[in-house]
């Protein structure tokens, strides 16, 4: 597949043990042979593959499938690293946030990572849940997302396959033989557990025909993550901006750190429901408050004064054309991927007036489900070389504030 030349790491997400072999065995073996780092995240133990088995328990089936996946991975390449998880087989649809966190923790900074996951429309609830979780993780980490079908080959007519957005991975006979051996390692799925009713073969020869050829197909579609929008849809004030002392105290600390009494044009990036935007309007002639959540923007528009404009923008890819002498980024940086955060600094620098001020303000605690935390966000800004130097810093156990400007305004004293 073209377009992946700058990548060097493959992370394969599987809903059940064997999905990773069936849907991505060729590419895993091929790239591992080329020196890529290849990791496989198996979200369930596959214990419900034979729920009516009279000869095995769920725990025995889980242990059996774990052994089979380990053997299959070694047959594809001894360098492949497995990350088994233990979500309930058949229950992934209710575990979206936890699935995303699991995948994000493994991918981390995904700028040089290809993330393969089950297709979001594969026709199996666990596969689709794994695909949607990987799509969100791709947004948060900056990984390139591709999706592999498994059950689609069983139910879809040829004209239903999305060829326009699909890419083919082709390889040689040696790698095909590796995949065939890996598929055979999943014996509990391709052969009966016993001759008893309930122990029948699950993946018959007709089904396996789709996975024994020289090619694998992957669907390229836009990754998607609506976590913050859902958060605002479920709760008008998800962060407790109007009630929590932390939020009141942080806002007052931020305002106290501003080196100027007045600003002409201010931008708040990540305004949520507009609480800080309203306070900034008392220090600036005009404020533009932006947020990626449509629900948050709607709430902010109902609350802010007339001197505040509110816009729905997904930064850094969407950005206002104006220039500003104050840009505030508060509690937003860790909701961007590492590579998107670096683009944010470049974008801010391009729209900042020469004597303008940039203020960064972030919580210093652990952030689950995203690859960065507050201190890492601020370290990224300081290392970027794009922003003005840090002229003032406030830090306590909860919050850190950086004030970055080239021209510090002297007091009247």
Coordinates of C-alpha atoms in Angstrom, one line a residue:
X1 CA 0.0 0.0 0.0
X2 CA 1.4 3.4 -1.0
X3 CA 1.5 6.3 1.4
X4 CA 3.0 4.3 4.3
X5 CA 6.7 4.9 3.4
X6 CA 7.4 7.1 6.4
X7 CA 6.0 4.6 8.9
X8 CA 7.9 2.1 10.9
X9 CA 5.5 0.5 13.4
X10 CA 2.4 -1.6 13.0
X11 CA -0.2 -2.1 15.7
X12 CA -2.9 -4.6 15.0
X13 CA -6.1 -4.6 17.0
X14 CA -8.1 -7.8 17.2
X15 CA -11.5 -8.3 18.8
X16 CA -10.9 -12.0 19.3
X17 CA -7.9 -14.3 19.1
X18 CA -7.5 -15.3 15.4
X19 CA -8.9 -12.0 14.0
X20 CA -5.3 -10.7 13.8
X21 CA -4.2 -13.7 11.8
X22 CA -7.1 -13.9 9.5
X23 CA -7.4 -10.2 8.6
X24 CA -3.8 -9.0 9.0
X25 CA -1.5 -12.1 9.0
X26 CA 0.2 -11.3 5.7
X27 CA 1.0 -7.7 6.4
X28 CA 2.1 -8.5 9.9
X29 CA 4.6 -11.1 8.7
X30 CA 5.7 -9.0 5.8
X31 CA 6.4 -5.9 7.7
X32 CA 8.0 -7.7 10.6
X33 CA 10.3 -9.3 8.1
X34 CA 11.2 -5.8 6.8
X35 CA 12.2 -4.7 10.3
X36 CA 9.1 -3.0 11.5
X37 CA 8.0 -3.1 15.1
X38 CA 4.8 -5.2 15.1
X39 CA 2.5 -5.3 18.1
X40 CA -0.9 -7.0 18.4
X41 CA -3.7 -6.0 20.8
X42 CA -6.2 -8.8 21.4
X43 CA -9.1 -7.3 23.3
X44 CA -11.0 -10.4 24.4
X45 CA -9.9 -13.9 25.4
X46 CA -12.5 -15.5 23.0
X47 CA -14.0 -17.6 25.7
X48 CA -17.5 -17.7 24.1
X49 CA -16.5 -19.3 20.8
X50 CA -18.3 -22.5 21.8
X51 CA -20.8 -21.4 24.4
X52 CA -22.6 -24.7 24.3
X53 CA -19.5 -26.9 24.5
X54 CA -20.1 -30.0 26.7
X55 CA -16.3 -30.7 27.0
X56 CA -14.7 -27.4 27.8
X57 CA -15.3 -24.5 30.2
X58 CA -15.1 -20.8 29.2
X59 CA -11.8 -20.5 31.1
X60 CA -10.4 -23.6 29.3
X61 CA -11.3 -22.1 26.0
X62 CA -9.8 -18.8 26.8
X63 CA -6.5 -20.5 27.8
X64 CA -6.6 -22.6 24.7
X65 CA -7.1 -19.6 22.4
X66 CA -4.3 -17.6 24.2
X67 CA -1.9 -20.5 23.4
X68 CA -3.0 -20.6 19.8
X69 CA -2.5 -16.9 19.3
X70 CA 0.9 -17.0 20.8
X71 CA 1.9 -19.9 18.5
X72 CA 0.4 -18.1 15.5
X73 CA 2.3 -14.9 16.2
X74 CA 5.6 -16.8 16.4
X75 CA 4.9 -18.4 13.1
X76 CA 4.3 -15.1 11.5
X77 CA 7.4 -13.6 13.1
X78 CA 9.2 -14.2 16.4
X79 CA 9.5 -10.5 16.8
X80 CA 5.7 -9.9 17.0
X81 CA 4.7 -8.7 20.5
X82 CA 1.3 -9.6 21.9
X83 CA -0.8 -7.5 24.2
X84 CA -3.7 -9.7 25.5
X85 CA -6.6 -7.9 27.2
X86 CA -9.5 -9.5 29.0
X87 CA -12.7 -7.7 27.9
X88 CA -15.7 -9.9 27.9
X89 CA -16.2 -11.9 24.6
X90 CA -19.4 -10.5 23.1
X91 CA -19.4 -7.4 25.3
X92 CA -17.2 -4.9 23.6
X93 CA -20.1 -2.7 22.4
X94 CA -20.5 -1.4 26.0
X95 CA -16.8 -0.8 26.6
X96 CA -15.9 2.0 24.2
X97 CA -14.0 4.3 26.5
X98 CA -12.0 1.5 28.1
X99 CA -11.2 0.1 24.7
X100 CA -9.9 3.4 23.5
X101 CA -7.8 3.9 26.6
X102 CA -6.3 0.4 26.1
X103 CA -5.4 1.0 22.5
X104 CA -4.1 4.6 23.2
X105 CA -1.8 3.3 26.0
X106 CA -0.2 0.9 23.6
X107 CA 0.1 3.2 20.6
X108 CA 1.3 6.3 22.4
X109 CA 2.7 8.8 20.0
X110 CA 1.4 7.3 16.8
X111 CA 2.9 9.6 14.2
X112 CA 5.0 6.8 12.6
X113 CA 2.4 4.0 13.3
X114 CA 0.0 2.1 11.1
X115 CA -3.0 1.1 13.2
X116 CA -5.0 -1.8 11.8
X117 CA -8.3 -2.7 13.3
X118 CA -11.5 -4.6 12.4
X119 CA -13.7 -2.8 9.9
X120 CA -16.3 -0.6 11.6
X121 CA -19.1 -2.1 9.5
X122 CA -18.0 -5.8 9.6
X123 CA -21.3 -7.1 10.8
X124 CA -20.2 -8.4 14.2
X125 CA -20.8 -6.3 17.3
X126 CA -17.4 -7.0 18.8
X127 CA -15.5 -6.3 15.6
X128 CA -17.4 -3.0 15.0
X129 CA -16.8 -1.9 18.6
X130 CA -13.1 -2.7 18.3
X131 CA -13.0 -0.7 15.0
X132 CA -14.7 2.4 16.5
X133 CA -12.4 2.3 19.4
X134 CA -9.4 2.1 17.1
X135 CA -10.8 5.0 15.1
X136 CA -10.9 7.2 18.2
X137 CA -7.4 6.1 19.2
X138 CA -6.1 7.0 15.8
X139 CA -7.4 10.6 16.3
X140 CA -5.9 10.8 19.7
X141 CA -2.5 9.4 18.8
X142 CA -2.0 10.6 15.3
X143 CA -1.7 7.0 13.9
X144 CA -2.7 6.1 10.4
X145 CA -5.8 4.0 10.5
X146 CA -6.7 1.1 8.2
X147 CA -9.5 -1.4 8.7
X148 CA -9.6 -5.1 7.8
X149 CA -12.8 -7.0 7.1
X150 CA -13.4 -10.5 8.5
X151 CA -17.1 -11.4 8.7
X152 CA -17.8 -9.1 5.7
X153 CA -16.4 -11.9 3.5
X154 CA -19.1 -14.2 4.9
X155 CA -22.2 -12.0 4.3
X156 CA -21.4 -9.4 1.7
X157 CA -22.1 -9.5 -2.0
X158 CA -19.2 -8.5 -4.3
X159 CA -20.8 -5.1 -5.1
X160 CA -21.0 -4.3 -1.4
X161 CA -17.3 -4.2 -0.8
X162 CA -16.0 -0.6 -0.6
X163 CA -13.4 -0.9 -3.4
X164 CA -13.1 2.9 -3.8
X165 CA -11.6 3.2 -0.3
X166 CA -9.8 -0.1 -0.2
X167 CA -6.1 -0.9 -0.6
X168 CA -4.5 -4.3 -1.4
X169 CA -1.5 -5.8 0.3
X170 CA 0.2 -8.4 -1.8
X171 CA 3.2 -10.5 -0.9
X172 CA 5.2 -13.6 -1.8
X173 CA 4.8 -17.3 -1.4
X174 CA 6.9 -17.5 1.7
X175 CA 4.8 -15.0 3.6
X176 CA 1.6 -16.8 2.4
X177 CA 3.0 -20.0 3.8
X178 CA 3.7 -18.3 7.1
X179 CA 0.1 -17.1 7.3
X180 CA -1.3 -20.5 6.4
X181 CA 0.7 -22.0 9.2
X182 CA -0.5 -19.3 11.6
X183 CA -4.2 -19.9 10.6
X184 CA -3.7 -23.7 11.2
X185 CA -2.4 -22.8 14.7
X186 CA -5.9 -21.7 15.7
X187 CA -7.0 -25.3 15.9
X188 CA -10.0 -24.6 18.2
X189 CA -11.6 -22.5 15.5
X190 CA -10.8 -24.5 12.3
X191 CA -11.4 -28.0 13.7
X192 CA -14.1 -29.5 16.1
X193 CA -13.3 -29.5 19.8
X194 CA -14.8 -33.0 19.9
X195 CA -17.5 -35.0 18.2
X196 CA -20.1 -33.8 20.7
X197 CA -22.9 -31.4 19.7
X198 CA -21.7 -27.9 20.7
X199 CA -18.1 -28.6 19.8
X200 CA -18.5 -28.1 16.0
X201 CA -16.0 -26.4 13.8
X202 CA -16.5 -22.6 13.6
X203 CA -14.4 -21.6 10.6
X204 CA -15.0 -24.0 7.8
X205 CA -13.1 -24.4 4.6
X206 CA -15.4 -22.1 2.6
X207 CA -15.0 -19.3 5.1
X208 CA -11.2 -19.7 5.3
X209 CA -10.9 -19.5 1.5
X210 CA -11.1 -15.7 1.8
X211 CA -7.9 -15.6 3.9
X212 CA -5.6 -18.0 2.1
X213 CA -4.8 -16.0 -0.9
X214 CA -1.9 -13.8 -1.8
X215 CA -3.6 -10.5 -0.9
X216 CA -5.2 -8.8 2.1
X217 CA -7.5 -5.9 1.8
X218 CA -7.7 -2.8 4.0
X219 CA -10.3 0.0 4.0
X220 CA -9.1 3.5 4.5
X221 CA -11.7 5.8 6.1
X222 CA -11.5 8.9 8.2
X223 CA -10.8 8.2 11.9
X224 CA -13.4 9.6 14.3
X225 CA -13.6 10.6 17.9
X226 CA -16.6 12.3 19.4
X227 CA -15.8 11.8 23.1
X228 CA -15.7 15.5 24.0
X229 CA -18.8 16.3 22.1
X230 CA -20.6 13.4 23.8
X231 CA -19.3 14.7 27.1
X232 CA -20.9 18.1 26.6
X233 CA -24.1 16.5 25.2
X234 CA -24.5 14.4 28.4
X235 CA -23.7 17.2 30.8
X236 CA -24.0 20.9 30.3
X237 CA -21.0 21.5 32.6
X238 CA -18.8 18.3 32.4
X239 CA -15.7 20.0 34.0
X240 CA -17.6 21.8 36.8
X241 CA -16.5 25.1 35.4
X242 CA -19.2 27.0 37.4
X243 CA -19.0 25.0 40.6
X244 CA -15.5 23.6 41.3
X245 CA -13.0 25.6 43.3
X246 CA -10.2 24.3 41.2
X247 CA -11.8 25.9 38.1
X248 CA -12.5 29.3 39.8
X249 CA -9.0 29.4 41.3
X250 CA -7.3 28.4 38.0
X251 CA -9.2 31.1 36.1
X252 CA -8.2 33.8 38.6
X253 CA -4.5 32.6 38.5
X254 CA -4.5 32.8 34.7
X255 CA -5.9 36.3 34.6
X256 CA -3.4 37.4 37.3
X257 CA -0.6 36.1 35.1
X258 CA -1.5 38.2 32.1
X259 CA 1.3 40.9 31.7
X260 CA -1.0 43.5 30.2
X261 CA -4.1 45.1 31.7
X262 CA -5.8 45.2 28.3
X263 CA -5.6 43.4 25.0
X264 CA -7.2 44.3 21.7
X265 CA -8.0 40.9 20.1
X266 CA -7.9 37.6 22.1
X267 CA -8.4 34.0 21.1
X268 CA -9.4 31.2 23.5
X269 CA -8.7 27.8 22.0
X270 CA -10.9 25.2 23.6
X271 CA -13.6 27.4 25.2
X272 CA -16.0 24.6 26.4
X273 CA -19.1 26.4 27.7
X274 CA -17.5 29.9 27.7
X275 CA -16.8 30.5 31.4
X276 CA -13.2 31.7 30.8
X277 CA -14.2 33.4 27.6
X278 CA -16.5 35.7 29.7
X279 CA -13.7 36.5 32.1
X280 CA -11.3 37.2 29.2
X281 CA -13.8 39.7 27.7
X282 CA -13.1 42.0 30.7
X283 CA -9.5 42.2 29.7
X284 CA -9.8 42.3 25.8
X285 CA -11.7 44.4 23.4
X286 CA -12.9 41.4 21.4
X287 CA -12.6 37.7 22.2
X288 CA -13.0 34.8 19.7
X289 CA -13.7 31.6 21.6
X290 CA -13.5 28.3 19.6
X291 CA -14.2 24.7 20.4
X292 CA -14.4 21.4 18.5
X293 CA -17.6 20.3 20.3
X294 CA -20.8 21.6 18.7
X295 CA -22.7 21.1 22.0
X296 CA -20.1 23.2 23.8
X297 CA -20.3 25.9 21.2
X298 CA -24.0 26.0 21.5
X299 CA -23.8 26.3 25.3
X300 CA -21.1 29.0 25.1
X301 CA -23.2 31.2 22.7
X302 CA -26.0 31.3 25.2
X303 CA -23.7 32.5 28.0
X304 CA -21.0 34.8 26.7
X305 CA -21.4 38.6 26.4
X306 CA -21.8 40.3 23.1
X307 CA -18.0 41.1 22.9
X308 CA -17.3 37.4 22.6
X309 CA -17.7 35.5 19.2
X310 CA -18.0 31.8 19.4
X311 CA -17.0 29.4 16.6
X312 CA -17.0 25.7 16.0
X313 CA -13.5 24.9 14.8
X314 CA -11.4 21.7 15.1
X315 CA -7.9 23.0 15.7
X316 CA -5.2 23.0 14.4
X317 CA -6.7 21.9 11.0
X318 CA -9.3 24.6 11.2
X319 CA -8.1 28.1 12.3
X320 CA -9.4 31.7 12.2
X321 CA -7.8 34.0 9.7
X322 CA -7.5 36.9 12.2
X323 CA -4.3 37.9 14.1
X324 CA -4.4 38.2 17.9
X325 CA -2.4 39.8 20.6
X326 CA -3.5 37.3 23.2
X327 CA -4.0 33.5 22.6
X328 CA -5.0 31.3 25.5
X329 CA -4.9 27.5 25.4
X330 CA -6.4 26.1 28.6
X331 CA -7.0 22.4 29.3
X332 CA -6.9 21.6 25.6
X333 CA -3.4 20.4 24.6
X334 CA -3.7 16.9 26.0
X335 CA -6.8 16.3 23.9
X336 CA -4.7 16.5 20.7
X337 CA -2.4 13.9 19.3
X338 CA 1.3 14.7 19.7
X339 CA 1.7 15.6 16.1
X340 CA -1.4 17.7 16.0
X341 CA -0.1 19.5 19.1
X342 CA 3.1 20.4 17.3
X343 CA 1.0 21.8 14.4
X344 CA -0.9 23.8 16.9
X345 CA 2.2 25.7 18.0
X346 CA 3.1 26.5 14.4
X347 CA -0.4 27.7 13.7
X348 CA -0.5 29.9 16.8
X349 CA 2.9 31.4 15.9
X350 CA 1.6 32.4 12.5
X351 CA -1.4 34.3 13.9
X352 CA 0.2 36.0 16.9
X353 CA 1.1 39.6 16.7
X354 CA 4.8 40.4 17.1
X355 CA 4.3 41.6 20.7
X356 CA 1.5 39.2 21.5
X357 CA 1.1 36.9 24.5
X358 CA 0.5 33.2 24.5
X359 CA -0.8 31.7 27.8
X360 CA -0.9 27.9 28.3
X361 CA -2.8 26.5 31.3
X362 CA -3.2 22.8 32.1
X363 CA -4.0 20.4 34.9
X364 CA -0.9 18.5 36.1
X365 CA -2.6 15.2 37.0
X366 CA -2.8 12.0 35.0
X367 CA -4.9 12.0 31.9
X368 CA -6.3 8.6 30.9
X369 CA -7.3 7.8 27.3
X370 CA -5.0 10.3 25.6
X371 CA -1.2 10.0 25.1
X372 CA -0.2 13.3 26.7
X373 CA -0.6 15.0 30.0
X374 CA -0.3 18.7 31.0
X375 CA 3.5 18.8 31.7
X376 CA 4.1 17.0 28.4
X377 CA 2.0 19.6 26.6
X378 CA 4.0 22.5 28.1
X379 CA 7.3 20.7 27.4
X380 CA 6.2 20.3 23.8
X381 CA 5.5 24.0 23.5
X382 CA 8.8 25.0 25.0
X383 CA 10.7 22.7 22.7
X384 CA 8.9 23.6 19.6
X385 CA 10.9 26.7 18.8
X386 CA 7.8 28.3 17.4
X387 CA 6.4 30.2 20.3
X388 CA 7.8 33.2 22.2
X389 CA 10.0 32.5 25.2
X390 CA 8.5 31.8 28.6
X391 CA 8.6 35.0 30.7
X392 CA 6.6 33.7 33.6
X393 CA 5.6 30.4 35.0
X394 CA 3.2 29.4 37.8
X395 CA 3.0 25.8 39.1
X396 CA 1.5 24.0 42.0
X397 CA 0.3 20.4 42.5
X398 CA -2.8 20.9 40.4
X399 CA -2.1 23.4 37.6
X400 CA 0.7 24.9 35.6
X401 CA 0.5 28.2 33.7
X402 CA 3.1 29.4 31.1
X403 CA 3.2 33.0 29.9
X404 CA 5.1 33.3 26.6
X405 CA 5.8 36.7 25.1
X406 CA 8.7 38.5 23.4
X407 CA 7.9 41.8 25.1
X408 CA 7.1 41.9 28.7
X409 CA 5.0 44.9 29.7
X410 CA 6.5 46.8 32.6
X411 CA 4.3 47.8 35.6
X412 CA 3.6 51.4 36.5
X413 CA 5.6 51.1 39.7

